[in-house]
Amino acid sequence: MDFLDKLVLPQSTHHMVLLKYLLVLTYLILIPYFSILIGSNIISLFFSKRASKLNDTTAFQFAKDILDLITFNKSIVFGLGIVPFLSVMFCYAQLLHLSPISLSGYILISLIFFISALFFLYSYKNSFHMKDILRVASSAKSSDDKLTDDIINLSNRTNIAYKKFGTYSLMLLLTSAYLFVGALKLAADSTRWESVTSILGIIFSVNTFVYFIFFLVISLLVTSAGILFYYFRPNNDMTGLDDKVKELSQKTSLNIGLISSILMPFLLLLTTVIIPSKSLTNEIFIILIVIMFVTILIANMFYFMLKKGHTKHSTSILFLTVIFMVAVIVKDQYAFDTASQLQFNKLAKNYDVYQIKLKEEMGLTVTTVNGPDIYNGRCIACHQFDKKVVGPPYKDVLVKYEGKMDMLVKFLLNPVKVDPNYPAMPNQGLKPNEAEAVADYIMKTYEEQYKK
Ligand code: HEC
């Protein structure tokens, strides 16, 4: 993604923190919307198929209502879908700049599928309305043959859209979600960054598959909570709503809600097992416990409403589902944070270099203390990381200084005799901040590249 690289600004640490917040906010918009699209598409498709097979007008009405619910306005596609998508792409282009993976490219491909899916989804929704209109039109007898032909023609075309476009949009949405989830999971697992060199690495990955199933179940849970709230929220004026549609929506949302919230804890465990151990921190465990607790609560509410045949908890369920979504997103973001620590160090270093250059260009003289420069200037004559020169190789002697940077700095400021097989190291006359910088540099390089 060369063109994206050009958009990238050098990242300071503050800049990266800001980007990570932006990413979380964006997810809070995009992921619920994405999941409701998928969930509604599945449910609507199911009922429209049933309507055609059994000539069931209630199922037809319900399928139509659900589609209208998510597609009430064309501009929400931009606000809740496309713009957040672009924002995710932009954030990753910045955050993963200089890393070996081209995540934004994968997200772009996912976006293309997403847009095509929405095109079919809106046409699918229109076909429901056209069917209604055509039913009225064809029942009105007309003596005009040409008009009758037109109606038949239009009916045929509408039928194609009605029969096929729902399936197309679902397939495209699922493909988009699969790639999207795969890209997100790849970002959160830096151990795979070197090995995943193309989109195939995302497609054929157990991680992607498990998270995709997780995302599907989330979609069904969020959608059923949404449908339940839409029909049965307190003070909702139900006059004019067919009783049979009401009954069907209650039965459907409660059943799907119950099944998906029961599946959720198992999927959560499964997704936790495959998180790279590097990313598993205490924070993640705590959030996981919260998520478990919330899903069990949701499952209970669904169960009692189903058993008692009421819908009293529709507001609580929606509220808990929002908490659930936020917790899942924050948890994943924590995993990404921990996994990408090295990447952020790299970017921060790059930023330092950039700033020095910038200052030089502006004619400001800068005296900076720079670890690599000190090493190259003063130590390299006697030390390499993996070979003995005059002094011992760093990879052998730095082991004992791991986590004891102050001791290493102390040694550099005032070298004492250590190993009888070597001569004493001459004092290098370093200033304290120089000793710190070079100690920091050799330790990091050792830990990143030479540690066994
Ligand atoms: C003139 C050669 C020479 C130069 C220059 C030199 N060293 Fe050494 N260094 C040695 C020798 C010889 C030893 C082994 C000393 C011993 O075991 O007593 C040593 C040991 C060390 C050790 C291991 C200490 C231990 O506890 O085992 C570190 C770390 C080290 N040097 C870092 C540096 C750094 C950083 C620089 C540059 C700022 C540097 N050295 C420059 C020769 C040199």
mmCIF file of N, CA and C in Angstrom, residues 220-334:
data_model
loop_
_atom_site.group_PDB
_atom_site.id
_atom_site.type_symbol
_atom_site.label_atom_id
_atom_site.label_comp_id
_atom_site.label_asym_id
_atom_site.label_seq_id
_atom_site.Cartn_x
_atom_site.Cartn_y
_atom_site.Cartn_z
ATOM 1 N N LEU A 220 -25.580 -12.361 15.951
ATOM 2 C CA LEU A 220 -26.933 -12.840 16.247
ATOM 3 C C LEU A 220 -27.406 -12.309 17.598
ATOM 4 N N LEU A 221 -26.490 -12.268 18.547
ATOM 5 C CA LEU A 221 -26.863 -11.768 19.879
ATOM 6 C C LEU A 221 -27.270 -10.295 19.811
ATOM 7 N N VAL A 222 -26.419 -9.497 19.167
ATOM 8 C CA VAL A 222 -26.697 -8.066 19.088
ATOM 9 C C VAL A 222 -27.996 -7.819 18.315
ATOM 10 N N THR A 223 -28.179 -8.572 17.226
ATOM 11 C CA THR A 223 -29.386 -8.363 16.424
ATOM 12 C C THR A 223 -30.638 -8.749 17.202
ATOM 13 N N SER A 224 -30.574 -9.873 17.929
ATOM 14 C CA SER A 224 -31.792 -10.253 18.649
ATOM 15 C C SER A 224 -32.089 -9.237 19.748
ATOM 16 N N ALA A 225 -31.045 -8.727 20.419
ATOM 17 C CA ALA A 225 -31.283 -7.679 21.419
ATOM 18 C C ALA A 225 -31.899 -6.455 20.749
ATOM 19 N N GLY A 226 -31.411 -6.131 19.556
ATOM 20 C CA GLY A 226 -31.926 -4.975 18.826
ATOM 21 C C GLY A 226 -33.384 -5.151 18.421
ATOM 22 N N ILE A 227 -33.711 -6.337 17.881
ATOM 23 C CA ILE A 227 -35.093 -6.594 17.440
ATOM 24 C C ILE A 227 -36.040 -6.544 18.638
ATOM 25 N N LEU A 228 -35.597 -7.171 19.708
ATOM 26 C CA LEU A 228 -36.417 -7.207 20.921
ATOM 27 C C LEU A 228 -36.723 -5.790 21.396
ATOM 28 N N PHE A 229 -35.684 -4.976 21.405
ATOM 29 C CA PHE A 229 -35.877 -3.613 21.889
ATOM 30 C C PHE A 229 -36.751 -2.816 20.914
ATOM 31 N N TYR A 230 -36.521 -3.031 19.648
ATOM 32 C CA TYR A 230 -37.270 -2.282 18.637
ATOM 33 C C TYR A 230 -38.777 -2.537 18.769
ATOM 34 N N TYR A 231 -39.155 -3.787 18.935
ATOM 35 C CA TYR A 231 -40.584 -4.102 19.014
ATOM 36 C C TYR A 231 -41.160 -3.885 20.408
ATOM 37 N N PHE A 232 -40.375 -4.203 21.439
ATOM 38 C CA PHE A 232 -40.977 -4.269 22.777
ATOM 39 C C PHE A 232 -40.403 -3.269 23.756
ATOM 40 N N ARG A 233 -39.834 -2.179 23.263
ATOM 41 C CA ARG A 233 -39.316 -1.202 24.213
ATOM 42 C C ARG A 233 -40.495 -0.587 24.972
ATOM 43 N N PRO A 234 -40.245 -0.106 26.184
ATOM 44 C CA PRO A 234 -41.329 0.478 26.951
ATOM 45 C C PRO A 234 -41.900 1.685 26.196
ATOM 46 N N ASN A 235 -43.155 1.924 26.343
ATOM 47 C CA ASN A 235 -43.856 3.045 25.707
ATOM 48 C C ASN A 235 -43.877 2.974 24.182
ATOM 49 N N ASN A 236 -43.579 1.807 23.652
ATOM 50 C CA ASN A 236 -43.661 1.686 22.201
ATOM 51 C C ASN A 236 -45.127 1.562 21.803
ATOM 52 N N ASP A 237 -45.524 2.373 20.865
ATOM 53 C CA ASP A 237 -46.909 2.331 20.425
ATOM 54 C C ASP A 237 -47.081 1.163 19.463
ATOM 55 N N MET A 238 -47.776 0.130 19.909
ATOM 56 C CA MET A 238 -47.866 -1.081 19.100
ATOM 57 C C MET A 238 -49.127 -1.113 18.235
ATOM 58 N N THR A 239 -49.908 -0.073 18.305
ATOM 59 C CA THR A 239 -51.131 -0.107 17.493
ATOM 60 C C THR A 239 -50.736 -0.119 16.029
ATOM 61 N N GLY A 240 -51.470 -0.853 15.262
ATOM 62 C CA GLY A 240 -51.171 -0.920 13.838
ATOM 63 C C GLY A 240 -50.204 -2.047 13.519
ATOM 64 N N LEU A 241 -49.677 -2.683 14.569
ATOM 65 C CA LEU A 241 -48.751 -3.781 14.306
ATOM 66 C C LEU A 241 -49.529 -5.093 14.388
ATOM 67 N N ASP A 242 -49.365 -5.885 13.379
ATOM 68 C CA ASP A 242 -50.027 -7.179 13.327
ATOM 69 C C ASP A 242 -49.618 -8.041 14.527
ATOM 70 N N ASP A 243 -50.625 -8.636 15.194
ATOM 71 C CA ASP A 243 -50.320 -9.473 16.365
ATOM 72 C C ASP A 243 -49.413 -10.643 16.024
ATOM 73 N N LYS A 244 -49.646 -11.202 14.829
ATOM 74 C CA LYS A 244 -48.850 -12.378 14.449
ATOM 75 C C LYS A 244 -47.391 -11.986 14.241
ATOM 76 N N VAL A 245 -47.166 -10.794 13.669
ATOM 77 C CA VAL A 245 -45.780 -10.343 13.467
ATOM 78 C C VAL A 245 -45.127 -10.118 14.827
ATOM 79 N N LYS A 246 -45.898 -9.545 15.733
ATOM 80 C CA LYS A 246 -45.391 -9.303 17.086
ATOM 81 C C LYS A 246 -44.951 -10.619 17.737
ATOM 82 N N GLU A 247 -45.839 -11.589 17.600
ATOM 83 C CA GLU A 247 -45.571 -12.884 18.214
ATOM 84 C C GLU A 247 -44.316 -13.515 17.602
ATOM 85 N N LEU A 248 -44.250 -13.434 16.273
ATOM 86 C CA LEU A 248 -43.111 -14.032 15.575
ATOM 87 C C LEU A 248 -41.807 -13.341 15.992
ATOM 88 N N SER A 249 -41.842 -12.010 16.090
ATOM 89 C CA SER A 249 -40.606 -11.300 16.424
ATOM 90 C C SER A 249 -40.184 -11.621 17.855
ATOM 91 N N GLN A 250 -41.185 -11.785 18.742
ATOM 92 C CA GLN A 250 -40.848 -12.129 20.128
ATOM 93 C C GLN A 250 -40.197 -13.507 20.194
ATOM 94 N N LYS A 251 -40.844 -14.461 19.548
ATOM 95 C CA LYS A 251 -40.335 -15.833 19.584
ATOM 96 C C LYS A 251 -38.926 -15.894 18.974
ATOM 97 N N THR A 252 -38.783 -15.244 17.805
ATOM 98 C CA THR A 252 -37.500 -15.315 17.104
ATOM 99 C C THR A 252 -36.383 -14.662 17.911
ATOM 100 N N SER A 253 -36.623 -13.429 18.383
ATOM 101 C CA SER A 253 -35.522 -12.741 19.065
ATOM 102 C C SER A 253 -35.163 -13.432 20.365
ATOM 103 N N LEU A 254 -36.162 -13.941 21.096
ATOM 104 C CA LEU A 254 -35.839 -14.610 22.358
ATOM 105 C C LEU A 254 -35.062 -15.903 22.119
ATOM 106 N N ASN A 255 -35.503 -16.676 21.131
ATOM 107 C CA ASN A 255 -34.801 -17.938 20.860
ATOM 108 C C ASN A 255 -33.372 -17.715 20.387
ATOM 109 N N ILE A 256 -33.224 -16.838 19.418
ATOM 110 C CA ILE A 256 -31.869 -16.592 18.897
ATOM 111 C C ILE A 256 -31.000 -15.972 19.989
ATOM 112 N N GLY A 257 -31.577 -15.059 20.748
ATOM 113 C CA GLY A 257 -30.825 -14.440 21.834
ATOM 114 C C GLY A 257 -30.353 -15.468 22.842
ATOM 115 N N LEU A 258 -31.239 -16.376 23.204
ATOM 116 C CA LEU A 258 -30.870 -17.381 24.210
ATOM 117 C C LEU A 258 -29.755 -18.285 23.687
ATOM 118 N N ILE A 259 -29.939 -18.782 22.470
ATOM 119 C CA ILE A 259 -28.934 -19.705 21.924
ATOM 120 C C ILE A 259 -27.575 -18.999 21.807
ATOM 121 N N SER A 260 -27.585 -17.778 21.281
ATOM 122 C CA SER A 260 -26.280 -17.137 21.075
ATOM 123 C C SER A 260 -25.630 -16.753 22.404
ATOM 124 N N SER A 261 -26.446 -16.385 23.415
ATOM 125 C CA SER A 261 -25.791 -16.025 24.677
ATOM 126 C C SER A 261 -25.311 -17.259 25.435
ATOM 127 N N ILE A 262 -25.923 -18.415 25.159
ATOM 128 C CA ILE A 262 -25.401 -19.637 25.786
ATOM 129 C C ILE A 262 -24.100 -20.071 25.118
ATOM 130 N N LEU A 263 -24.029 -19.885 23.792
ATOM 131 C CA LEU A 263 -22.802 -20.272 23.070
ATOM 132 C C LEU A 263 -21.621 -19.366 23.435
ATOM 133 N N MET A 264 -21.946 -18.136 23.794
ATOM 134 C CA MET A 264 -20.913 -17.112 23.963
ATOM 135 C C MET A 264 -19.773 -17.492 24.926
ATOM 136 N N PRO A 265 -20.074 -17.971 26.156
ATOM 137 C CA PRO A 265 -18.970 -18.288 27.063
ATOM 138 C C PRO A 265 -17.990 -19.311 26.477
ATOM 139 N N PHE A 266 -18.523 -20.302 25.753
ATOM 140 C CA PHE A 266 -17.629 -21.310 25.167
ATOM 141 C C PHE A 266 -16.712 -20.676 24.128
ATOM 142 N N LEU A 267 -17.320 -19.822 23.297
ATOM 143 C CA LEU A 267 -16.516 -19.182 22.260
ATOM 144 C C LEU A 267 -15.483 -18.245 22.874
ATOM 145 N N LEU A 268 -15.878 -17.589 23.958
ATOM 146 C CA LEU A 268 -14.931 -16.699 24.629
ATOM 147 C C LEU A 268 -13.723 -17.483 25.119
ATOM 148 N N LEU A 269 -14.002 -18.648 25.712
ATOM 149 C CA LEU A 269 -12.888 -19.483 26.184
ATOM 150 C C LEU A 269 -11.997 -19.888 25.028
ATOM 151 N N LEU A 270 -12.635 -20.304 23.953
ATOM 152 C CA LEU A 270 -11.883 -20.742 22.780
ATOM 153 C C LEU A 270 -11.009 -19.606 22.239
ATOM 154 N N THR A 271 -11.575 -18.417 22.151
ATOM 155 C CA THR A 271 -10.790 -17.301 21.609
ATOM 156 C C THR A 271 -9.678 -16.910 22.575
ATOM 157 N N THR A 272 -9.884 -17.153 23.870
ATOM 158 C CA THR A 272 -8.827 -16.823 24.825
ATOM 159 C C THR A 272 -7.667 -17.799 24.705
ATOM 160 N N VAL A 273 -8.021 -19.055 24.472
ATOM 161 C CA VAL A 273 -6.974 -20.067 24.353
ATOM 162 C C VAL A 273 -6.025 -19.737 23.204
ATOM 163 N N ILE A 274 -6.561 -19.155 22.125
ATOM 164 C CA ILE A 274 -5.675 -18.905 20.987
ATOM 165 C C ILE A 274 -5.035 -17.518 21.002
ATOM 166 N N ILE A 275 -5.309 -16.707 22.024
ATOM 167 C CA ILE A 275 -4.580 -15.436 22.125
ATOM 168 C C ILE A 275 -3.113 -15.779 22.388
ATOM 169 N N PRO A 276 -2.172 -15.161 21.677
ATOM 170 C CA PRO A 276 -0.763 -15.475 21.954
ATOM 171 C C PRO A 276 -0.436 -15.133 23.410
ATOM 172 N N SER A 277 0.320 -16.022 24.063
ATOM 173 C CA SER A 277 0.527 -15.864 25.502
ATOM 174 C C SER A 277 1.176 -14.520 25.825
ATOM 175 N N LYS A 278 1.923 -13.993 24.835
ATOM 176 C CA LYS A 278 2.557 -12.695 25.018
ATOM 177 C C LYS A 278 1.513 -11.609 25.305
ATOM 178 N N SER A 279 0.317 -11.774 24.719
ATOM 179 C CA SER A 279 -0.697 -10.727 24.840
ATOM 180 C C SER A 279 -1.596 -10.892 26.058
ATOM 181 N N LEU A 280 -1.474 -12.037 26.742
ATOM 182 C CA LEU A 280 -2.388 -12.263 27.872
ATOM 183 C C LEU A 280 -1.897 -11.538 29.114
ATOM 184 N N THR A 281 -2.596 -10.483 29.477
ATOM 185 C CA THR A 281 -2.176 -9.742 30.658
ATOM 186 C C THR A 281 -3.282 -9.793 31.701
ATOM 187 N N ASN A 282 -2.983 -9.271 32.876
ATOM 188 C CA ASN A 282 -3.991 -9.261 33.939
ATOM 189 C C ASN A 282 -5.236 -8.480 33.534
ATOM 190 N N GLU A 283 -5.010 -7.348 32.862
ATOM 191 C CA GLU A 283 -6.153 -6.537 32.452
ATOM 192 C C GLU A 283 -7.102 -7.376 31.600
ATOM 193 N N ILE A 284 -6.520 -8.146 30.687
ATOM 194 C CA ILE A 284 -7.359 -8.930 29.795
ATOM 195 C C ILE A 284 -8.164 -9.962 30.578
ATOM 196 N N PHE A 285 -7.534 -10.566 31.581
ATOM 197 C CA PHE A 285 -8.262 -11.534 32.395
ATOM 198 C C PHE A 285 -9.446 -10.884 33.104
ATOM 199 N N ILE A 286 -9.206 -9.693 33.648
ATOM 200 C CA ILE A 286 -10.287 -9.014 34.378
ATOM 201 C C ILE A 286 -11.446 -8.695 33.424
ATOM 202 N N ILE A 287 -11.101 -8.164 32.249
ATOM 203 C CA ILE A 287 -12.171 -7.846 31.295
ATOM 204 C C ILE A 287 -12.924 -9.114 30.889
ATOM 205 N N LEU A 288 -12.166 -10.207 30.731
ATOM 206 C CA LEU A 288 -12.804 -11.468 30.355
ATOM 207 C C LEU A 288 -13.833 -11.896 31.386
ATOM 208 N N ILE A 289 -13.479 -11.737 32.652
ATOM 209 C CA ILE A 289 -14.413 -12.121 33.710
ATOM 210 C C ILE A 289 -15.674 -11.257 33.629
ATOM 211 N N VAL A 290 -15.479 -9.966 33.394
ATOM 212 C CA VAL A 290 -16.643 -9.076 33.245
ATOM 213 C C VAL A 290 -17.529 -9.552 32.091
ATOM 214 N N ILE A 291 -16.882 -9.873 30.970
ATOM 215 C CA ILE A 291 -17.658 -10.299 29.803
ATOM 216 C C ILE A 291 -18.447 -11.570 30.114
ATOM 217 N N MET A 292 -17.782 -12.524 30.763
ATOM 218 C CA MET A 292 -18.440 -13.785 31.120
ATOM 219 C C MET A 292 -19.676 -13.495 31.964
ATOM 220 N N PHE A 293 -19.492 -12.655 32.962
ATOM 221 C CA PHE A 293 -20.570 -12.321 33.881
ATOM 222 C C PHE A 293 -21.746 -11.702 33.125
ATOM 223 N N VAL A 294 -21.436 -10.758 32.264
ATOM 224 C CA VAL A 294 -22.498 -10.083 31.514
ATOM 225 C C VAL A 294 -23.249 -11.064 30.612
ATOM 226 N N THR A 295 -22.508 -11.958 29.924
ATOM 227 C CA THR A 295 -23.208 -12.889 29.019
ATOM 228 C C THR A 295 -24.095 -13.842 29.804
ATOM 229 N N ILE A 296 -23.629 -14.270 30.981
ATOM 230 C CA ILE A 296 -24.456 -15.185 31.759
ATOM 231 C C ILE A 296 -25.746 -14.475 32.201
ATOM 232 N N LEU A 297 -25.596 -13.205 32.563
ATOM 233 C CA LEU A 297 -26.770 -12.408 32.931
ATOM 234 C C LEU A 297 -27.740 -12.290 31.749
ATOM 235 N N ILE A 298 -27.195 -12.007 30.602
ATOM 236 C CA ILE A 298 -28.043 -11.868 29.405
ATOM 237 C C ILE A 298 -28.768 -13.181 29.115
ATOM 238 N N ALA A 299 -28.015 -14.291 29.187
ATOM 239 C CA ALA A 299 -28.618 -15.594 28.896
ATOM 240 C C ALA A 299 -29.767 -15.869 29.864
ATOM 241 N N ASN A 300 -29.564 -15.526 31.137
ATOM 242 C CA ASN A 300 -30.612 -15.720 32.131
ATOM 243 C C ASN A 300 -31.860 -14.942 31.811
ATOM 244 N N MET A 301 -31.674 -13.681 31.416
ATOM 245 C CA MET A 301 -32.831 -12.841 31.103
ATOM 246 C C MET A 301 -33.599 -13.398 29.919
ATOM 247 N N PHE A 302 -32.850 -13.805 28.894
ATOM 248 C CA PHE A 302 -33.519 -14.395 27.734
ATOM 249 C C PHE A 302 -34.310 -15.630 28.165
ATOM 250 N N TYR A 303 -33.681 -16.433 29.000
ATOM 251 C CA TYR A 303 -34.315 -17.680 29.417
ATOM 252 C C TYR A 303 -35.633 -17.411 30.153
ATOM 253 N N PHE A 304 -35.611 -16.473 31.099
ATOM 254 C CA PHE A 304 -36.834 -16.221 31.873
ATOM 255 C C PHE A 304 -37.926 -15.584 31.026
ATOM 256 N N MET A 305 -37.536 -14.727 30.112
ATOM 257 C CA MET A 305 -38.558 -14.125 29.255
ATOM 258 C C MET A 305 -39.206 -15.187 28.378
ATOM 259 N N LEU A 306 -38.373 -16.111 27.926
ATOM 260 C CA LEU A 306 -38.894 -17.172 27.061
ATOM 261 C C LEU A 306 -39.844 -18.067 27.849
ATOM 262 N N LYS A 307 -39.436 -18.383 29.074
ATOM 263 C CA LYS A 307 -40.225 -19.290 29.895
ATOM 264 C C LYS A 307 -41.539 -18.638 30.321
ATOM 265 N N LYS A 308 -41.442 -17.366 30.710
ATOM 266 C CA LYS A 308 -42.647 -16.705 31.227
ATOM 267 C C LYS A 308 -43.448 -16.017 30.127
ATOM 268 N N GLY A 309 -42.887 -16.008 28.925
ATOM 269 C CA GLY A 309 -43.636 -15.424 27.810
ATOM 270 C C GLY A 309 -43.804 -13.908 27.883
ATOM 271 N N HIS A 310 -42.848 -13.205 28.493
ATOM 272 C CA HIS A 310 -42.956 -11.741 28.480
ATOM 273 C C HIS A 310 -41.701 -11.112 27.866
ATOM 274 N N THR A 311 -41.688 -9.801 27.800
ATOM 275 C CA THR A 311 -40.527 -9.123 27.190
ATOM 276 C C THR A 311 -40.076 -7.961 28.064
ATOM 277 N N LYS A 312 -40.234 -8.133 29.374
ATOM 278 C CA LYS A 312 -39.974 -7.025 30.303
ATOM 279 C C LYS A 312 -38.537 -6.533 30.293
ATOM 280 N N HIS A 313 -37.602 -7.447 30.011
ATOM 281 C CA HIS A 313 -36.198 -7.051 30.149
ATOM 282 C C HIS A 313 -35.595 -6.506 28.859
ATOM 283 N N SER A 314 -36.418 -6.116 27.912
ATOM 284 C CA SER A 314 -35.840 -5.720 26.614
ATOM 285 C C SER A 314 -34.846 -4.562 26.764
ATOM 286 N N THR A 315 -35.133 -3.602 27.638
ATOM 287 C CA THR A 315 -34.209 -2.480 27.811
ATOM 288 C C THR A 315 -32.930 -2.926 28.500
ATOM 289 N N SER A 316 -33.067 -3.737 29.564
ATOM 290 C CA SER A 316 -31.863 -4.195 30.279
ATOM 291 C C SER A 316 -30.962 -4.980 29.346
ATOM 292 N N ILE A 317 -31.592 -5.818 28.513
ATOM 293 C CA ILE A 317 -30.780 -6.632 27.603
ATOM 294 C C ILE A 317 -30.014 -5.756 26.631
ATOM 295 N N LEU A 318 -30.671 -4.745 26.117
ATOM 296 C CA LEU A 318 -29.969 -3.857 25.180
ATOM 297 C C LEU A 318 -28.795 -3.186 25.890
ATOM 298 N N PHE A 319 -29.046 -2.730 27.087
ATOM 299 C CA PHE A 319 -28.021 -2.061 27.875
ATOM 300 C C PHE A 319 -26.833 -3.001 28.136
ATOM 301 N N LEU A 320 -27.142 -4.229 28.560
ATOM 302 C CA LEU A 320 -26.073 -5.199 28.829
ATOM 303 C C LEU A 320 -25.316 -5.558 27.551
ATOM 304 N N THR A 321 -26.044 -5.609 26.443
ATOM 305 C CA THR A 321 -25.372 -5.939 25.181
ATOM 306 C C THR A 321 -24.377 -4.840 24.810
ATOM 307 N N VAL A 322 -24.753 -3.594 25.102
ATOM 308 C CA VAL A 322 -23.815 -2.505 24.820
ATOM 309 C C VAL A 322 -22.564 -2.664 25.692
ATOM 310 N N ILE A 323 -22.758 -2.957 26.971
ATOM 311 C CA ILE A 323 -21.602 -3.174 27.851
ATOM 312 C C ILE A 323 -20.744 -4.319 27.322
ATOM 313 N N PHE A 324 -21.419 -5.377 26.913
ATOM 314 C CA PHE A 324 -20.721 -6.540 26.380
ATOM 315 C C PHE A 324 -19.844 -6.154 25.178
ATOM 316 N N MET A 325 -20.433 -5.390 24.244
ATOM 317 C CA MET A 325 -19.676 -4.993 23.052
ATOM 318 C C MET A 325 -18.460 -4.150 23.416
ATOM 319 N N VAL A 326 -18.697 -3.181 24.303
ATOM 320 C CA VAL A 326 -17.593 -2.310 24.695
ATOM 321 C C VAL A 326 -16.473 -3.150 25.315
ATOM 322 N N ALA A 327 -16.851 -4.084 26.193
ATOM 323 C CA ALA A 327 -15.834 -4.895 26.866
ATOM 324 C C ALA A 327 -15.057 -5.750 25.866
ATOM 325 N N VAL A 328 -15.766 -6.337 24.911
ATOM 326 C CA VAL A 328 -15.076 -7.181 23.919
ATOM 327 C C VAL A 328 -14.077 -6.338 23.113
ATOM 328 N N ILE A 329 -14.509 -5.145 22.726
ATOM 329 C CA ILE A 329 -13.640 -4.305 21.909
ATOM 330 C C ILE A 329 -12.423 -3.826 22.708
ATOM 331 N N VAL A 330 -12.661 -3.423 23.944
ATOM 332 C CA VAL A 330 -11.542 -2.966 24.766
ATOM 333 C C VAL A 330 -10.555 -4.109 25.027
ATOM 334 N N LYS A 331 -11.091 -5.284 25.268
ATOM 335 C CA LYS A 331 -10.225 -6.442 25.506
ATOM 336 C C LYS A 331 -9.314 -6.697 24.304
ATOM 337 N N ASP A 332 -9.912 -6.687 23.120
ATOM 338 C CA ASP A 332 -9.115 -6.927 21.921
ATOM 339 C C ASP A 332 -8.072 -5.842 21.715
ATOM 340 N N GLN A 333 -8.431 -4.634 22.113
ATOM 341 C CA GLN A 333 -7.494 -3.550 21.920
ATOM 342 C C GLN A 333 -6.303 -3.681 22.870
ATOM 343 N N TYR A 334 -6.574 -4.174 24.076
ATOM 344 C CA TYR A 334 -5.491 -4.438 25.009
ATOM 345 C C TYR A 334 -4.533 -5.470 24.434
#
